[in-house]
Coordinates of C-alpha atoms in Angstrom, one line a residue:
X1 CA -171.5 39.1 57.7
X2 CA -170.1 41.8 60.2
X3 CA -168.9 44.5 57.8
X4 CA -166.6 47.2 59.1
X5 CA -167.0 50.2 56.7
X6 CA -164.3 52.5 58.6
X7 CA -161.7 49.7 57.4
X8 CA -159.1 50.8 55.0
X9 CA -160.1 47.4 53.4
X10 CA -163.6 48.2 52.8
X11 CA -164.6 47.3 49.1
X12 CA -161.0 46.2 48.2
X13 CA -160.7 42.7 46.3
X14 CA -158.2 40.9 47.9
X15 CA -156.8 37.7 45.8
X16 CA -155.8 34.8 48.4
X17 CA -153.1 32.7 46.7
X18 CA -153.6 29.8 49.4
X19 CA -155.0 26.4 49.2
X20 CA -158.6 26.3 49.4
X21 CA -158.8 24.3 52.5
X22 CA -156.7 26.9 54.3
X23 CA -158.7 30.0 53.5
X24 CA -161.8 30.2 55.6
X25 CA -160.6 32.1 58.5
X26 CA -158.6 34.5 56.4
X27 CA -161.6 35.2 54.1
X28 CA -163.8 35.6 56.9
X29 CA -161.4 38.3 58.3
X30 CA -161.2 40.2 55.5
X31 CA -165.0 39.9 54.6
X32 CA -165.7 41.1 58.1
X33 CA -163.8 44.4 57.3
X34 CA -165.8 45.1 54.0
X35 CA -163.2 43.4 51.8
X36 CA -164.0 41.1 49.0
X37 CA -161.7 37.9 49.1
X38 CA -161.1 36.2 45.9
X39 CA -159.8 32.8 46.5
X40 CA -157.2 31.4 43.7
X41 CA -154.9 28.8 44.9
X42 CA -151.3 28.6 43.6
X43 CA -150.4 25.6 45.3
X44 CA -151.5 22.2 46.1
X45 CA -150.3 19.1 48.3
X46 CA -149.9 15.6 47.6
X47 CA -148.8 12.5 49.7
X48 CA -145.4 11.5 49.6
X49 CA -144.0 9.6 46.8
X50 CA -142.9 6.9 49.4
X51 CA -144.1 6.8 52.8
X52 CA -141.3 4.5 54.1
X53 CA -139.2 7.4 56.0
X54 CA -142.2 8.7 57.6
X55 CA -143.8 5.5 58.9
X56 CA -140.1 4.4 60.2
X57 CA -140.1 8.0 61.9
X58 CA -143.6 7.3 63.7
X59 CA -142.7 3.9 64.8
X60 CA -139.4 4.8 66.4
X61 CA -141.0 8.3 67.7
X62 CA -140.1 7.4 71.2
X63 CA -136.3 7.9 70.6
X64 CA -136.9 11.8 69.6
X65 CA -136.6 14.4 72.2
X66 CA -138.2 16.8 69.8
X67 CA -140.9 16.9 67.2
X68 CA -140.9 20.4 65.3
X69 CA -143.8 21.2 63.3
X70 CA -143.8 24.2 61.2
X71 CA -146.9 24.1 59.5
X72 CA -150.6 23.1 60.0
X73 CA -150.1 20.9 57.1
X74 CA -147.6 18.7 58.5
X75 CA -149.8 18.3 61.5
X76 CA -152.6 17.1 59.4
X77 CA -150.3 14.9 57.5
X78 CA -149.1 13.2 60.4
X79 CA -152.4 12.8 61.9
X80 CA -153.7 11.2 58.8
X81 CA -151.0 9.1 58.2
X82 CA -151.2 7.4 61.5
X83 CA -154.9 7.2 61.3
X84 CA -154.7 5.7 58.0
X85 CA -151.9 3.2 58.7
X86 CA -152.9 2.0 62.2
X87 CA -149.9 3.3 63.7
X88 CA -149.6 5.1 66.8
X89 CA -147.3 7.9 67.9
X90 CA -145.9 6.7 71.3
X91 CA -145.7 7.4 74.0
X92 CA -148.9 9.4 73.3
X93 CA -151.1 10.1 70.5
X94 CA -150.3 13.3 68.4
X95 CA -153.6 15.3 69.7
X96 CA -152.2 14.7 73.4
X97 CA -148.8 16.2 73.0
X98 CA -148.0 19.1 75.3
X99 CA -146.8 21.9 73.4
X100 CA -143.2 22.8 74.4
X101 CA -142.5 25.8 72.8
X102 CA -144.2 28.3 70.2
X103 CA -142.2 30.2 67.9
X104 CA -142.3 34.1 68.3
X105 CA -140.9 34.7 64.9
X106 CA -142.2 32.5 61.8
X107 CA -139.0 31.7 60.3
X108 CA -136.7 28.6 60.4
X109 CA -133.7 29.9 61.4
X110 CA -135.0 32.1 64.4
X111 CA -137.0 29.0 65.6
X112 CA -133.5 27.3 65.9
X113 CA -132.1 30.5 67.5
X114 CA -135.2 30.3 70.0
X115 CA -134.4 26.9 71.2
X116 CA -131.0 27.4 71.2
X117 CA -129.0 25.5 73.9
X118 CA -131.9 23.3 74.4
X119 CA -131.2 21.8 71.5
X120 CA -127.6 20.5 72.1
X121 CA -127.3 16.8 72.3
X122 CA -131.1 16.2 71.4
X123 CA -132.8 14.4 68.3
X124 CA -135.3 15.9 66.5
X125 CA -137.9 14.7 64.3
X126 CA -138.9 17.3 61.1
X127 CA -141.7 16.2 59.1
X128 CA -142.3 18.6 56.4
X129 CA -142.7 19.7 52.8
X130 CA -140.5 18.3 50.0
X131 CA -140.2 22.0 48.8
X132 CA -139.6 23.4 52.3
X133 CA -136.4 25.8 53.0
X134 CA -133.2 23.9 54.1
X135 CA -132.4 26.7 56.5
X136 CA -134.0 25.3 59.4
X137 CA -132.4 21.7 59.8
X138 CA -129.0 23.1 59.2
X139 CA -129.7 25.7 62.0
X140 CA -130.8 23.2 64.5
X141 CA -127.8 21.1 63.4
X142 CA -125.5 24.1 64.5
X143 CA -127.0 24.1 67.7
X144 CA -125.8 20.5 68.4
X145 CA -129.4 18.6 67.5
X146 CA -129.4 15.2 65.6
X147 CA -132.2 16.0 62.7
X148 CA -134.2 13.3 60.9
X149 CA -136.2 15.2 58.3
X150 CA -138.9 13.3 56.6
X151 CA -141.3 14.6 53.6
X152 CA -144.6 14.4 55.3
X153 CA -146.4 15.7 52.3
X154 CA -145.6 17.2 48.7
X155 CA -145.9 20.8 47.6
X156 CA -147.1 20.7 43.8
X157 CA -148.6 23.0 41.2
X158 CA -152.2 23.3 41.3
X159 CA -154.6 21.3 39.3
X160 CA -157.8 22.4 37.7
X161 CA -156.8 26.2 37.5
X162 CA -158.6 27.8 34.5
X163 CA -156.3 30.0 32.7
X164 CA -158.6 31.6 30.6
X165 CA -160.5 32.9 33.4
X166 CA -157.7 34.2 35.8
X167 CA -157.3 37.4 34.3
X168 CA -161.0 38.1 34.0
X169 CA -162.0 36.8 37.6
X170 CA -159.1 37.3 39.8
X171 CA -156.7 39.8 38.1
X172 CA -159.1 42.1 36.0
X173 CA -159.4 44.4 38.9
X174 CA -158.1 43.6 42.3
X175 CA -156.1 45.8 45.1
X176 CA -154.0 43.0 46.8
X177 CA -152.7 39.5 46.0
X178 CA -151.4 37.6 49.1
X179 CA -148.3 34.9 48.7
X180 CA -148.0 32.4 51.5
X181 CA -144.9 30.6 50.3
X182 CA -142.3 30.6 47.7
X183 CA -144.0 27.9 45.9
X184 CA -146.9 30.3 45.2
X185 CA -144.6 32.8 44.1
X186 CA -143.0 30.4 41.5
X187 CA -146.4 28.9 40.3
X188 CA -147.8 32.3 39.8
X189 CA -145.9 32.7 36.5
X190 CA -147.2 29.0 35.3
X191 CA -150.8 29.4 36.0
X192 CA -151.3 33.1 35.4
X193 CA -151.7 34.7 32.1
X194 CA -149.1 37.4 33.0
X195 CA -145.3 36.9 33.0
X196 CA -142.6 37.7 35.7
X197 CA -142.2 41.2 34.1
X198 CA -145.9 41.4 34.5
X199 CA -145.7 40.6 37.9
X200 CA -143.0 43.1 38.7
X201 CA -145.1 46.0 37.0
X202 CA -148.1 44.9 38.9
X203 CA -146.6 46.1 42.0
X204 CA -147.7 49.6 40.6
X205 CA -151.2 48.8 40.6
X206 CA -151.7 46.2 43.1
X207 CA -150.4 45.5 46.8
X208 CA -148.4 42.4 46.5
X209 CA -148.2 40.9 49.9
X210 CA -146.1 38.3 51.6
X211 CA -147.0 36.3 54.7
X212 CA -143.5 36.1 56.3
X213 CA -139.9 37.1 55.4
X214 CA -139.1 33.8 53.5
X215 CA -141.9 34.5 51.1
X216 CA -141.2 38.4 51.0
X217 CA -137.7 37.1 50.1
X218 CA -139.0 35.0 47.0
X219 CA -141.0 38.1 46.0
X220 CA -137.9 40.4 46.1
X221 CA -135.8 37.8 44.3
X222 CA -138.5 37.6 41.5
X223 CA -138.1 41.6 41.3
X224 CA -140.8 42.8 43.2
X225 CA -139.4 45.6 44.9
X226 CA -142.1 46.9 46.9
X227 CA -143.5 44.0 49.4
X228 CA -146.2 44.4 52.1
X229 CA -145.0 41.8 54.8
X230 CA -147.2 40.1 57.4
X231 CA -144.5 39.2 59.8
X232 CA -147.1 36.6 61.4
X233 CA -148.9 33.8 59.8
X234 CA -152.5 34.5 61.7
X235 CA -155.3 35.7 59.6
X236 CA -155.6 38.9 61.9
X237 CA -151.7 39.6 61.4
X238 CA -152.3 39.3 57.6
X239 CA -155.4 41.6 57.4
X240 CA -153.7 44.2 59.9
X241 CA -150.8 44.5 57.6
X242 CA -153.2 45.2 54.7
X243 CA -155.3 47.6 56.7
X244 CA -152.1 49.6 57.5
X245 CA -150.6 49.8 54.0
X246 CA -154.2 50.9 52.4
X247 CA -154.7 53.3 55.2
X248 CA -150.9 54.8 54.5
X249 CA -151.5 54.9 50.8
X250 CA -154.7 56.7 51.2
X251 CA -153.1 59.3 53.5
X252 CA -150.3 59.6 51.1
X253 CA -149.7 62.7 48.9
X254 CA -151.4 62.0 45.5
X255 CA -148.8 60.1 43.2
X256 CA -146.6 58.9 45.9
X257 CA -145.4 55.2 46.0
X258 CA -145.7 53.2 49.1
X259 CA -142.4 51.4 50.0

């Protein structure tokens, strides 16, 4: 392990509420800076209850001008479905698609604004979670796109979480909790031994961090006033946001609260 003792994260215990399969890179980045990552997933994923709409979209893929993928999970879901069903995305396989646009801001409405006039009169395929924010398809339509939204996967409450050890192993002595989606924020109250009021009071002792503005809003709606926000979803961006927060906290006068 490449440890960076000069990092403000050295020795910090960081709870990652992301799905286990999506934490490897982030956990490595944290460990490289001397932090102790604790993986405690608050979301899980499942197949669509009905594959029909997704299968039809794949079969009719050639009619779409844009395929908009807003998560790695959506990419995986389509790749797995095309492989398992024997369907092929035409005129090319998914892995061979040229990437026409990478969002500068990880926010649905911002993505639509970035594409702007390029959307007018086009047909857009939008495969995503059943719990996805409705703002993106609405924004795409405002710019003149015809949107076909299909459920590629479902976001569900995690299974197999041992409530009896949650407080002991994760929330007994930690310095930060990372949330990656509004669903994780909602599921916190379900799987944890604490209440929403406890989550609000936790901000006085622990850094509550959100990856992206949508998750930050969910935390604020839940009553968390002080949110550390990582504007980008990359592991490096998340780690840098935490480093900045803890560096500022160390430099602040005793008793001062970090915003």
